[in-house]
XYZ file of C-alpha atoms in Angstrom:
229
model
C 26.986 79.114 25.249
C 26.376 76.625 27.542
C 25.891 72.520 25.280
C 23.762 70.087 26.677
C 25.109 66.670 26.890
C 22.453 63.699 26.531
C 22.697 61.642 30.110
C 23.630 58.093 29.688
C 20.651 55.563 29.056
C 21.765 53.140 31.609
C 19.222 50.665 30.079
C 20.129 47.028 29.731
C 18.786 46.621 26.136
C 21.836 48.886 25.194
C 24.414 46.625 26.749
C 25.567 43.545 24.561
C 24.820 40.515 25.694
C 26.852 38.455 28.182
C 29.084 36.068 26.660
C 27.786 33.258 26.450
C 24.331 34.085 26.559
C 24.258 35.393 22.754
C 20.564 34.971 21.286
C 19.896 31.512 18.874
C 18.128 31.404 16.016
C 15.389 28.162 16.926
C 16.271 25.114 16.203
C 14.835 23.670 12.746
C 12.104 21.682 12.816
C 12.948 17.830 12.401
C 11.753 16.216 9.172
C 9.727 12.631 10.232
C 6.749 12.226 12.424
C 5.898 15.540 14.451
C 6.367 16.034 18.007
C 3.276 14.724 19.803
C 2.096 17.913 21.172
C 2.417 19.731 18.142
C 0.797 16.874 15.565
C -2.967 15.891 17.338
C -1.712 12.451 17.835
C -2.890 10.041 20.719
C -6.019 7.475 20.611
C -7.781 7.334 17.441
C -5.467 9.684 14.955
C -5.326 6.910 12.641
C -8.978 6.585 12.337
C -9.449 10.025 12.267
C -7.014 10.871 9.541
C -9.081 7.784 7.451
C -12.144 9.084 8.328
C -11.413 12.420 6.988
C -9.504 10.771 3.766
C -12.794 9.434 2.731
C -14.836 12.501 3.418
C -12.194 14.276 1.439
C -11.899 12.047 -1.352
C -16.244 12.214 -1.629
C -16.392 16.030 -1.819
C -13.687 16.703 -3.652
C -12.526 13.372 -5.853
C -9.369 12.381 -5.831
C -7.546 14.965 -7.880
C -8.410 17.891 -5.814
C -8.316 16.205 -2.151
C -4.925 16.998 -0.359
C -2.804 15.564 2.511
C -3.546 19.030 4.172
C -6.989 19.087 3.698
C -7.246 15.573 5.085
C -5.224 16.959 8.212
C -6.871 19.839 8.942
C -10.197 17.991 9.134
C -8.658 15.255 11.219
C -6.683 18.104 13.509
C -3.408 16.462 12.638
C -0.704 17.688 11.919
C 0.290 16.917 7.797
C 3.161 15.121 8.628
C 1.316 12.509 10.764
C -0.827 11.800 7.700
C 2.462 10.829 5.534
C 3.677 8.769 8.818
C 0.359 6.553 9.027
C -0.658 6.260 5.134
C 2.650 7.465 3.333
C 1.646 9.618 -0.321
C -2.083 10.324 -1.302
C -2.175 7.209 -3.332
C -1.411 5.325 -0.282
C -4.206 6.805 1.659
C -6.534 6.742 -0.827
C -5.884 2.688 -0.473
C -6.870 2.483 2.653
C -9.751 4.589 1.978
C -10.877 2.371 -0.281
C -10.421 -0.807 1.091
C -12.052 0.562 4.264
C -15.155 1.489 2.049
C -15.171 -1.329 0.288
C -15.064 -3.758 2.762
C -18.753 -4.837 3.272
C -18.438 -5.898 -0.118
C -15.670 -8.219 0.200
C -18.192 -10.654 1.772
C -19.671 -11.453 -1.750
C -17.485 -14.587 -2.037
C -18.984 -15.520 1.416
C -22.161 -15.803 -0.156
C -22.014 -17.791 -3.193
C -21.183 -20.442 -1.230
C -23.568 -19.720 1.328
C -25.391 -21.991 -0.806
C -25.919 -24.412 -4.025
C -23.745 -22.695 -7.203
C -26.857 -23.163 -9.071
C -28.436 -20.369 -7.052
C -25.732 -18.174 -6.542
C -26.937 -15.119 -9.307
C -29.638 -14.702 -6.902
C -27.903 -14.166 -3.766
C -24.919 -12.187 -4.969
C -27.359 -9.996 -6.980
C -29.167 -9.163 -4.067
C -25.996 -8.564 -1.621
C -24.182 -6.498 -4.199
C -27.290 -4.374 -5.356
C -28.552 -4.574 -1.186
C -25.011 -2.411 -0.237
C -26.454 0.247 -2.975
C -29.612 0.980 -1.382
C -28.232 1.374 2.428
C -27.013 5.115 2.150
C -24.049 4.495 4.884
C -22.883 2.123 2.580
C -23.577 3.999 -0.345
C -22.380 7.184 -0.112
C -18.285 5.744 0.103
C -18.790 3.448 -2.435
C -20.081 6.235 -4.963
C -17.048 8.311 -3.468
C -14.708 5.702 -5.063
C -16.426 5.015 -8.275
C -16.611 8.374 -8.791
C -12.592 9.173 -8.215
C -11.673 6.043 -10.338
C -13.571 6.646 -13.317
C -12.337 10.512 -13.380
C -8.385 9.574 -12.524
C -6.206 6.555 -13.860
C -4.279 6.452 -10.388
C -7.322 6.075 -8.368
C -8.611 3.171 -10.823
C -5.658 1.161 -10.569
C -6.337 0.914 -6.974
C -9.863 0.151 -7.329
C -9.141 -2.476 -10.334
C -6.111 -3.876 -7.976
C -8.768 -4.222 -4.755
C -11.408 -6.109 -6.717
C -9.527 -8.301 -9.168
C -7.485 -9.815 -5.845
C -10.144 -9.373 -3.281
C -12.999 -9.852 -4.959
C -12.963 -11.422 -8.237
C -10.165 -13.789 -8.048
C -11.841 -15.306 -4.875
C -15.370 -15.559 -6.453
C -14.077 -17.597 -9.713
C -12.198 -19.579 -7.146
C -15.688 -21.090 -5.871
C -16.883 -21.775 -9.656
C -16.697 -25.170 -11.207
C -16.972 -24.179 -14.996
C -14.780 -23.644 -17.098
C -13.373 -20.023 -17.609
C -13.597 -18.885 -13.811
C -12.022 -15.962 -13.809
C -14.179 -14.296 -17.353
C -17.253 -15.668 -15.857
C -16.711 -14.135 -12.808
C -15.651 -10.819 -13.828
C -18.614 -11.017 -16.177
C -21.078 -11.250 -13.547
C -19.178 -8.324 -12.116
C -19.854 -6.314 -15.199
C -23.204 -7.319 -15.116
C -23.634 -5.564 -11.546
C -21.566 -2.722 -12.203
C -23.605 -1.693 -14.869
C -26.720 -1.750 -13.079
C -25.089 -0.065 -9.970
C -24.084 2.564 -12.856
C -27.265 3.419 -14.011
C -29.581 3.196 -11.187
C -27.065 5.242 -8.281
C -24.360 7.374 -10.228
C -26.319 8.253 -13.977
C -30.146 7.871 -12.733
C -31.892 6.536 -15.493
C -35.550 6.062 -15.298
C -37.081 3.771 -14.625
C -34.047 1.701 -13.429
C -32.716 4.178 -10.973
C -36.473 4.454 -8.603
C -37.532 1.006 -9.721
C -38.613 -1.579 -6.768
C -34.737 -2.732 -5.874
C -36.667 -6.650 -5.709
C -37.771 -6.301 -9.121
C -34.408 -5.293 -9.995
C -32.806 -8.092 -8.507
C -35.555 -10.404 -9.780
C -34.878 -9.349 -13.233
C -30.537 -9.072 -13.160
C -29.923 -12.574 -11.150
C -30.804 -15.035 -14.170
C -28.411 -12.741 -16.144
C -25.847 -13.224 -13.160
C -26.432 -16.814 -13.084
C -25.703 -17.576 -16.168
C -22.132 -15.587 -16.283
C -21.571 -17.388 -13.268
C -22.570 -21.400 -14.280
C -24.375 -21.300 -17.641
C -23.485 -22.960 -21.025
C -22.330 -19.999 -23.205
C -23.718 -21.922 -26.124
C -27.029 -21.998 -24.553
């Protein structure tokens, strides 16, 4: 009885590797910013990244947005997020400030003028950024995230007590600056409140120069009036 012997393979992907030329596991990825190639950066990734932050933060407020949502929108890699902003609390900074920027220019205009007519002209810049949607819609997006999450508000309360408030009681001559100015702040907030965020009728589709014709005395007088009056 004649056995068959199985021939020799001969093929190379039986013979061991040369030595030497043993196969490597890849190499782990470094930790830090990504490789260039790999992370979408180049011209404009910063902006990008904050641009997508803010459209992030709106749809989603500030407890749901993520660092990879953020990137994946901006076609970044995650890591380059953390490199430009650093944690989401970070970002949502800049995000802010970015948004809230046409607004810093109230302390421009009380003294574009007399004091005595200030209520008028900061009631009609402050309530004037409501009604212009591109300036709207980011300035909801913030409300919104600081009234529903502590973190987020002590950003927003840090931003506007040093850029805003603090710099508007620095232009007032009466006595108790800082209260009247913050009061006057209040004042607006409120109305920005009700008219863009709650909607209640007939404040929120009222004539927006009726509205300011109405709020500036009450601004005015936070801002320079006798409280005894």
């Amino acid at each position: 009885m004649t056995t068959s012997e199985e021939p020799p393979t001969g093929g190379r992907e039986d013979q061991p590797p040369a030595r030497g030329q043993e196969e490597r596991p890849p190499a782990p990825r470094r930790r830090g910013r990504p490789a260039r190639a790999d992370a979408g950066d180049g011209p404009g990734a910063r902006e990008r990244i904050l641009t997508a932050a803010r459209a992030e933060f709106a749809e989603r407020g500030y407890d749901k947005a993520s660092i990879r949502g953020m990137a994946r929108s901006a076609g970044v890699d995650p890591a380059l997020v953390h490199h430009y902003f650093g944690p989401k609390e970070q970002i949502f900074a800049a995000a802010v400030e970015t948004a809230f920027a046409p607004a810093l220019d109230a302390q421009a205009v009380v003294v574009q003028g007399p004091l005595d007519s200030a209520g008028e002209r900061l009631t009609r810049f402050v309530l004037g950024l409501w009604e212009d949607p591109v300036t709207r819609e980011p300035l909801l997006a913030i409300v919104r995230s600081a009234v529903a999450n502590e973190a987020a508000a002590e950003v927003f309360r840090n931003l506007v007590y040093t850029r805003l408030m603090t710099r508007i009681a620095a232009e007032l001559t009466a006595p108790d600056a800082q209260l009247r100015s913050e009061l006057a702040a209040a004042h607006l907030v409120g109305v920005i409140m009700l008219r863009h965020v709650i909607k209640i009728e007939p404040l929120a589709s009222r004539d927006i120069g009726q509205v300011v014709a109405m709020v500036a005395p009450a601004v005015q007088r936070h801002l320079t009036g006798d409280p005894a009056a």
